[in-house]
Each structure stands twice: as C-alpha cells, then as structure tokens.
Amino acid sequence: MEHQMLKLVELTLEMEPAYRQFLADLERERSGMAQRWLFEHANEPYPELVTKLQDWSVGKQLSKGRVSCSTLFLVDDDGKILGKVSFRHELNDYLRKIGGHIGYIIIADERGKGYGTIMLKLTLERAKPLGLERVLVTCDEDNIASAKVIEKNGGVFENKYYEGENPVPTCRYWITLKQGSK
Ligand SMILES: CC(C)(COP(=O)(O)OP(=O)(O)OC[C@H]1O[C@@H](n2cnc3c(N)ncnc32)[C@H](O)[C@@H]1OP(=O)(O)O)[C@@H](O)C(=O)NCCC(=O)NCCS
C-alpha cells in the first residue's frame, strides 16, 4: 500500500484529541498489551502525562528500576495516532532478558498495513544519535506479526528466553544500527 507522510512524534498538548481517540481505539481491544497501556496512562490528566513522558525521555522522574525511555507515536497525514512505541535507552536486567530496548503497538484496525514495520524503522533512526551499536527487540514466540516486523528491520535472532511463570518463551533479536547514516 502507498504510505502517506507518516511521522514518529512525542506527545504534545495539541495532540490531546488524537490521543483520546487512540485510547478509545485501544479500549476496544482486550489484549493484554493494550490494556496494560490503558491501565498505566488512561486516567492521568493529559498535561501531566505529556510532561511525564518528556521527563522520562531525559531520565527524569523515573520510578525505581526504570531507565530513560522515549515514548513516540506514529501519526498519519490527518494527525491520527496509528501506534505507539517505547524506546528504552539502555537495558536493565529485566529488559536484557525479556523486554528489550523497543516495544510497540499498532491499533487493531490499522494492523497488517505495514505500519508496524515502518514504526520500528523510524524508531531505529531515532536510536542512532544515542550512540548505541545495536538494539535488542523481543517478542513472544507465538507473535508472528511482531517477529516479522523485527526481521524486516534486520533483526538477527539470538535465542529464546524461558521464564518459569511465563507460558510463552520470549524470542530475542538484535538489530545492528549503522552509525553515520542519520
Ligand atoms: C506486532 C504489530 C505491532 C505488527 O504491526 P502491523 O502494523 O500489523 O505490522 P505490519 O503490517 O508491518 O506487518 C508485518 C508483517 O507481519 C505480517 N502480519 C501482520 N499481522 C499478522 C498476523 N496476525 N499473523 C501473521 N502475520 C501477520 C504481515 O503480513 C507482514 O508480513 P509480510 O510483509 O511478510 O506480509 C501489531 O500486530 C500489534 O500491535 N500487535 C499487538 C501488540 C504487540 O504484539 N506488540 C509487539 C509486542 S513484541
């Protein structure tokens, strides 16, 4: 499909209507990931959320055990939010095993149109200036769409991580960032 001018942006005060619609789109979906994001952010006053996400991106106001994280939204020509990505700037023990540097979601109605692949590509471009040589991206073993998104962005499978209470193993992939080509 033809892609319009998609942008990966931080949340701004002006984006509140689009953000509310994004939450409503997630609300309709009952998947664990959509619900987790709603649970974390839905009831927060919007201006505080905008400030908090900005703070997190520069390592401020982090809860214990959290690392600096950019929260970015894939937006189309009309300003509609198609998806969201969390880009953790470094790994802690949990992220190294399971979470990885980057986690993402595309709203259910917009899946299968290439947006997940593009969103990860745009995120990798954002990651280069941080000087990382490679990033870890993970997905559940049964998440075929996510595995394809990772592989189409150059992900090289390293291994599966098995954790006692998690019924599905986590597949761990590394993506090498080519420095110098911003
Ligand atoms: C994973 C996710 C972000 C992929 O986004 P997307 O926009 O649908 O991905 P794309 O359209 O770029 O598709 C990438 C590939 O996956 C394939 N794909 C998409 N949905 C699929 C599905 N349900 N089953 C199998 N393959 C699928 C596409 O066909 C494409 O492969 P192709 O290029 O060989 O045709 C999206 O499915 C999602 O938000 N899922 C819920 C949240 C989630 O699982 N996040 C990732 C956690 S690791």
mmCIF file of C-alpha atoms and ligand atoms in Angstrom:
data_model
loop_
_atom_site.group_PDB
_atom_site.id
_atom_site.type_symbol
_atom_site.label_atom_id
_atom_site.label_comp_id
_atom_site.label_asym_id
_atom_site.label_seq_id
_atom_site.Cartn_x
_atom_site.Cartn_y
_atom_site.Cartn_z
ATOM 1 C CA MET A 1 0.000 0.000 0.000
ATOM 2 C CA GLU A 2 1.039 3.629 -0.541
ATOM 3 C CA HIS A 3 2.183 5.236 2.660
ATOM 4 C CA GLN A 4 1.447 8.833 3.298
ATOM 5 C CA MET A 5 3.762 11.071 5.280
ATOM 6 C CA LEU A 6 3.982 9.124 8.490
ATOM 7 C CA LYS A 7 5.739 10.769 11.402
ATOM 8 C CA LEU A 8 7.038 9.455 14.691
ATOM 9 C CA VAL A 9 6.481 12.144 17.289
ATOM 10 C CA GLU A 10 6.437 12.816 21.002
ATOM 11 C CA LEU A 11 3.116 13.683 22.566
ATOM 12 C CA THR A 12 2.293 17.418 22.636
ATOM 13 C CA LEU A 13 -0.529 19.334 24.281
ATOM 14 C CA GLU A 14 -2.130 19.924 20.860
ATOM 15 C CA MET A 15 -2.407 16.182 20.284
ATOM 16 C CA GLU A 16 -4.908 15.573 23.082
ATOM 17 C CA PRO A 17 -7.937 14.812 20.829
ATOM 18 C CA ALA A 18 -5.865 12.354 18.782
ATOM 19 C CA TYR A 19 -4.517 10.805 21.951
ATOM 20 C CA ARG A 20 -8.051 10.390 23.386
ATOM 21 C CA GLN A 21 -9.081 8.655 20.165
ATOM 22 C CA PHE A 22 -6.004 6.412 20.402
ATOM 23 C CA LEU A 23 -7.027 5.400 23.930
ATOM 24 C CA ALA A 24 -10.571 4.681 22.708
ATOM 25 C CA ASP A 25 -9.108 2.516 19.915
ATOM 26 C CA LEU A 26 -7.066 0.566 22.461
ATOM 27 C CA GLU A 27 -10.057 0.353 24.775
ATOM 28 C CA ARG A 28 -11.965 -1.629 22.172
ATOM 29 C CA GLU A 29 -9.218 -4.204 22.152
ATOM 30 C CA ARG A 30 -8.954 -6.615 25.023
ATOM 31 C CA SER A 31 -5.364 -7.777 24.514
ATOM 32 C CA GLY A 32 -3.037 -7.728 27.482
ATOM 33 C CA MET A 33 -0.725 -5.167 25.930
ATOM 34 C CA ALA A 34 -3.461 -2.689 25.047
ATOM 35 C CA GLN A 35 -4.944 -2.998 28.484
ATOM 36 C CA ARG A 36 -1.569 -2.559 30.182
ATOM 37 C CA TRP A 37 -1.010 0.738 28.388
ATOM 38 C CA LEU A 38 -4.521 1.889 29.286
ATOM 39 C CA PHE A 39 -4.045 0.909 32.875
ATOM 40 C CA GLU A 40 -0.816 2.867 33.111
ATOM 41 C CA HIS A 41 -1.937 6.077 31.459
ATOM 42 C CA ALA A 42 -5.652 6.391 30.788
ATOM 43 C CA ASN A 43 -6.695 8.144 33.978
ATOM 44 C CA GLU A 44 -3.870 10.607 34.138
ATOM 45 C CA PRO A 45 -4.525 14.311 33.424
ATOM 46 C CA TYR A 46 -3.249 14.846 29.889
ATOM 47 C CA PRO A 47 -0.843 17.756 30.556
ATOM 48 C CA GLU A 48 0.789 15.730 33.329
ATOM 49 C CA LEU A 49 1.182 12.771 31.014
ATOM 50 C CA VAL A 50 2.873 14.955 28.377
ATOM 51 C CA THR A 51 5.298 16.301 30.975
ATOM 52 C CA LYS A 52 5.945 12.884 32.439
ATOM 53 C CA LEU A 53 6.792 11.335 29.085
ATOM 54 C CA GLN A 54 9.125 14.235 28.307
ATOM 55 C CA ASP A 55 10.791 13.773 31.696
ATOM 56 C CA TRP A 56 11.225 10.046 31.156
ATOM 57 C CA SER A 57 12.915 10.683 27.826
ATOM 58 C CA VAL A 58 15.658 12.645 29.574
ATOM 59 C CA GLY A 59 15.940 10.346 32.562
ATOM 60 C CA LYS A 60 13.918 12.464 34.998
ATOM 61 C CA GLN A 61 11.126 11.338 37.361
ATOM 62 C CA LEU A 62 11.883 7.672 36.753
ATOM 63 C CA SER A 63 10.440 5.149 39.179
ATOM 64 C CA LYS A 64 12.868 2.765 40.832
ATOM 65 C CA GLY A 65 14.325 0.281 38.355
ATOM 66 C CA ARG A 66 13.176 2.251 35.280
ATOM 67 C CA VAL A 67 15.585 3.538 32.636
ATOM 68 C CA SER A 68 15.310 6.584 30.326
ATOM 69 C CA CYS A 69 12.660 5.951 27.713
ATOM 70 C CA SER A 70 11.311 7.810 24.681
ATOM 71 C CA THR A 71 7.583 7.301 24.123
ATOM 72 C CA LEU A 72 6.743 8.018 20.495
ATOM 73 C CA PHE A 73 3.568 7.930 18.429
ATOM 74 C CA LEU A 74 3.128 7.084 14.758
ATOM 75 C CA VAL A 75 0.897 9.760 13.254
ATOM 76 C CA ASP A 76 -0.615 9.924 9.758
ATOM 77 C CA ASP A 77 -1.280 12.926 7.489
ATOM 78 C CA ASP A 78 -4.536 13.662 9.285
ATOM 79 C CA GLY A 79 -2.930 13.626 12.709
ATOM 80 C CA LYS A 80 -4.438 10.258 13.601
ATOM 81 C CA ILE A 81 -2.338 8.172 16.009
ATOM 82 C CA LEU A 82 -1.778 4.733 14.476
ATOM 83 C CA GLY A 83 0.567 3.306 17.070
ATOM 84 C CA LYS A 84 2.869 3.845 19.951
ATOM 85 C CA VAL A 85 6.425 2.779 20.655
ATOM 86 C CA SER A 86 8.524 2.785 23.807
ATOM 87 C CA PHE A 87 12.227 3.058 23.188
ATOM 88 C CA ARG A 88 14.284 2.317 26.292
ATOM 89 C CA HIS A 89 17.702 3.961 26.019
ATOM 90 C CA GLU A 90 19.512 1.252 27.950
ATOM 91 C CA LEU A 91 18.906 -2.242 29.272
ATOM 92 C CA ASN A 92 18.454 -3.364 32.843
ATOM 93 C CA ASP A 93 18.308 -6.983 33.901
ATOM 94 C CA TYR A 94 14.632 -7.459 33.007
ATOM 95 C CA LEU A 95 14.927 -5.644 29.668
ATOM 96 C CA ARG A 96 18.052 -7.634 28.721
ATOM 97 C CA LYS A 97 16.183 -10.894 29.254
ATOM 98 C CA ILE A 98 12.630 -10.088 28.150
ATOM 99 C CA GLY A 99 11.608 -6.511 27.440
ATOM 100 C CA GLY A 100 14.344 -5.351 25.071
ATOM 101 C CA HIS A 101 15.028 -1.768 24.048
ATOM 102 C CA ILE A 102 11.867 -1.306 21.991
ATOM 103 C CA GLY A 103 8.211 -2.240 22.498
ATOM 104 C CA TYR A 104 5.330 -1.248 20.215
ATOM 105 C CA ILE A 105 1.664 -1.496 19.396
ATOM 106 C CA ILE A 106 -0.413 -0.587 16.336
ATOM 107 C CA ILE A 107 -4.146 -0.045 16.878
ATOM 108 C CA ALA A 108 -6.104 -3.123 15.868
ATOM 109 C CA ASP A 109 -7.921 -1.592 12.863
ATOM 110 C CA GLU A 110 -4.636 -0.487 11.270
ATOM 111 C CA ARG A 111 -2.668 -3.730 11.575
ATOM 112 C CA GLY A 112 -1.394 -5.625 8.577
ATOM 113 C CA LYS A 113 -0.829 -2.439 6.545
ATOM 114 C CA GLY A 114 2.914 -2.162 7.065
ATOM 115 C CA TYR A 115 2.710 0.422 9.826
ATOM 116 C CA GLY A 116 4.432 -1.742 12.463
ATOM 117 C CA THR A 117 7.392 -2.258 10.134
ATOM 118 C CA ILE A 118 7.630 1.461 9.382
ATOM 119 C CA MET A 119 7.250 2.441 13.033
ATOM 120 C CA LEU A 120 10.181 0.252 14.059
ATOM 121 C CA LYS A 121 12.269 1.606 11.161
ATOM 122 C CA LEU A 122 11.600 5.195 12.245
ATOM 123 C CA THR A 123 12.407 4.272 15.850
ATOM 124 C CA LEU A 124 15.766 2.816 14.827
ATOM 125 C CA GLU A 125 16.593 6.148 13.171
ATOM 126 C CA ARG A 126 15.840 7.868 16.478
ATOM 127 C CA ALA A 127 18.097 5.406 18.273
ATOM 128 C CA LYS A 128 21.212 6.177 16.232
ATOM 129 C CA PRO A 129 22.033 9.554 17.812
ATOM 130 C CA LEU A 130 22.229 7.864 21.214
ATOM 131 C CA GLY A 131 25.347 6.053 20.036
ATOM 132 C CA LEU A 132 24.012 2.550 20.549
ATOM 133 C CA GLU A 133 25.679 -0.003 18.295
ATOM 134 C CA ARG A 134 22.752 -2.396 18.400
ATOM 135 C CA VAL A 135 19.351 -2.701 19.989
ATOM 136 C CA LEU A 136 17.532 -5.664 21.438
ATOM 137 C CA VAL A 137 13.959 -6.258 20.274
ATOM 138 C CA THR A 138 11.930 -9.143 21.642
ATOM 139 C CA CYS A 139 8.594 -10.807 21.082
ATOM 140 C CA ASP A 140 6.632 -13.753 22.362
ATOM 141 C CA GLU A 141 7.355 -16.915 20.430
ATOM 142 C CA ASP A 142 3.794 -17.001 19.069
ATOM 143 C CA ASN A 143 3.702 -13.347 17.945
ATOM 144 C CA ILE A 144 4.252 -13.924 14.226
ATOM 145 C CA ALA A 145 3.465 -10.343 13.182
ATOM 146 C CA SER A 146 5.965 -8.879 15.633
ATOM 147 C CA ALA A 147 8.667 -11.385 14.649
ATOM 148 C CA LYS A 148 8.196 -10.332 11.016
ATOM 149 C CA VAL A 149 8.375 -6.649 11.923
ATOM 150 C CA ILE A 150 11.680 -7.310 13.701
ATOM 151 C CA GLU A 151 13.145 -9.467 10.929
ATOM 152 C CA LYS A 152 12.153 -6.981 8.222
ATOM 153 C CA ASN A 153 14.139 -4.379 10.136
ATOM 154 C CA GLY A 154 17.273 -6.508 10.190
ATOM 155 C CA GLY A 155 16.717 -8.358 13.449
ATOM 156 C CA VAL A 156 19.034 -11.301 13.977
ATOM 157 C CA PHE A 157 17.635 -13.979 16.234
ATOM 158 C CA GLU A 158 19.850 -14.710 19.249
ATOM 159 C CA ASN A 159 17.873 -17.078 21.450
ATOM 160 C CA LYS A 160 14.702 -17.792 23.351
ATOM 161 C CA TYR A 161 14.365 -16.866 26.978
ATOM 162 C CA TYR A 162 12.257 -19.117 29.151
ATOM 163 C CA GLU A 163 10.914 -17.869 32.438
ATOM 164 C CA GLY A 164 9.086 -20.080 34.894
ATOM 165 C CA GLU A 165 5.813 -18.188 35.216
ATOM 166 C CA ASN A 166 5.641 -17.009 31.584
ATOM 167 C CA PRO A 167 3.958 -19.752 29.495
ATOM 168 C CA VAL A 168 5.335 -18.384 26.192
ATOM 169 C CA PRO A 169 9.102 -18.097 25.615
ATOM 170 C CA THR A 170 10.492 -14.726 24.593
ATOM 171 C CA CYS A 171 12.389 -14.564 21.278
ATOM 172 C CA ARG A 172 15.358 -12.186 21.474
ATOM 173 C CA TYR A 173 16.668 -10.407 18.364
ATOM 174 C CA TRP A 174 19.480 -7.870 17.903
ATOM 175 C CA ILE A 175 19.368 -5.127 15.283
ATOM 176 C CA THR A 176 22.692 -3.505 14.386
ATOM 177 C CA LEU A 177 22.490 0.248 13.929
ATOM 178 C CA LYS A 178 24.557 1.686 11.117
ATOM 179 C CA GLN A 179 26.146 4.782 12.581
ATOM 180 C CA GLY A 180 26.905 7.786 10.442
ATOM 181 C CA SER A 181 23.796 7.454 8.250
ATOM 182 C CA LYS A 182 21.310 9.588 10.148
HETATM 183 C C1 LIG B 1 3.005 -6.583 16.188
HETATM 184 C C2 LIG B 1 2.318 -5.407 15.496
HETATM 185 C C3 LIG B 1 2.882 -4.089 16.038
HETATM 186 C C4 LIG B 1 2.601 -5.502 13.982
HETATM 187 O O1 LIG B 1 2.102 -4.328 13.375
HETATM 188 P P1 LIG B 1 1.493 -4.347 11.911
HETATM 189 O O2 LIG B 1 1.297 -2.943 11.508
HETATM 190 O O3 LIG B 1 0.339 -5.258 11.831
HETATM 191 O O4 LIG B 1 2.715 -4.999 11.101
HETATM 192 P P2 LIG B 1 2.945 -4.956 9.532
HETATM 193 O O5 LIG B 1 1.683 -4.583 8.846
HETATM 194 O O6 LIG B 1 4.156 -4.105 9.305
HETATM 195 O O7 LIG B 1 3.228 -6.494 9.201
HETATM 196 C C5 LIG B 1 4.479 -7.066 9.336
HETATM 197 C C6 LIG B 1 4.400 -8.488 8.836
HETATM 198 O O8 LIG B 1 3.584 -9.266 9.717
HETATM 199 C C7 LIG B 1 2.558 -9.900 8.983
HETATM 200 N N1 LIG B 1 1.400 -9.959 9.842
HETATM 201 C C8 LIG B 1 0.665 -8.927 10.293
HETATM 202 N N2 LIG B 1 -0.308 -9.402 11.093
HETATM 203 C C9 LIG B 1 -0.177 -10.734 11.098
HETATM 204 C C10 LIG B 1 -0.872 -11.789 11.751
HETATM 205 N N3 LIG B 1 -1.917 -11.542 12.554
HETATM 206 N N4 LIG B 1 -0.438 -13.055 11.559
HETATM 207 C C11 LIG B 1 0.614 -13.305 10.764
HETATM 208 N N5 LIG B 1 1.333 -12.357 10.144
HETATM 209 C C12 LIG B 1 0.922 -11.098 10.316
HETATM 210 C C13 LIG B 1 2.354 -9.032 7.768
HETATM 211 O O9 LIG B 1 1.782 -9.747 6.712
HETATM 212 C C14 LIG B 1 3.764 -8.613 7.469
HETATM 213 O O10 LIG B 1 4.467 -9.622 6.821
HETATM 214 P P3 LIG B 1 4.750 -9.581 5.261
HETATM 215 O O11 LIG B 1 5.454 -8.283 4.990
HETATM 216 O O12 LIG B 1 5.570 -10.778 5.046
HETATM 217 O O13 LIG B 1 3.407 -9.617 4.616
HETATM 218 C C15 LIG B 1 0.781 -5.439 15.699
HETATM 219 O O14 LIG B 1 0.304 -6.690 15.285
HETATM 220 C C16 LIG B 1 0.359 -5.191 17.134
HETATM 221 O O15 LIG B 1 0.236 -4.040 17.556
HETATM 222 N N6 LIG B 1 0.126 -6.270 17.891
HETATM 223 C C17 LIG B 1 -0.293 -6.143 19.283
HETATM 224 C C18 LIG B 1 0.814 -5.598 20.160
HETATM 225 C C19 LIG B 1 2.064 -6.416 20.019
HETATM 226 O O16 LIG B 1 2.027 -7.634 19.908
HETATM 227 N N7 LIG B 1 3.200 -5.714 20.053
HETATM 228 C C20 LIG B 1 4.516 -6.327 19.908
HETATM 229 C C21 LIG B 1 4.973 -6.874 21.210
HETATM 230 S S1 LIG B 1 6.524 -7.724 20.973
#
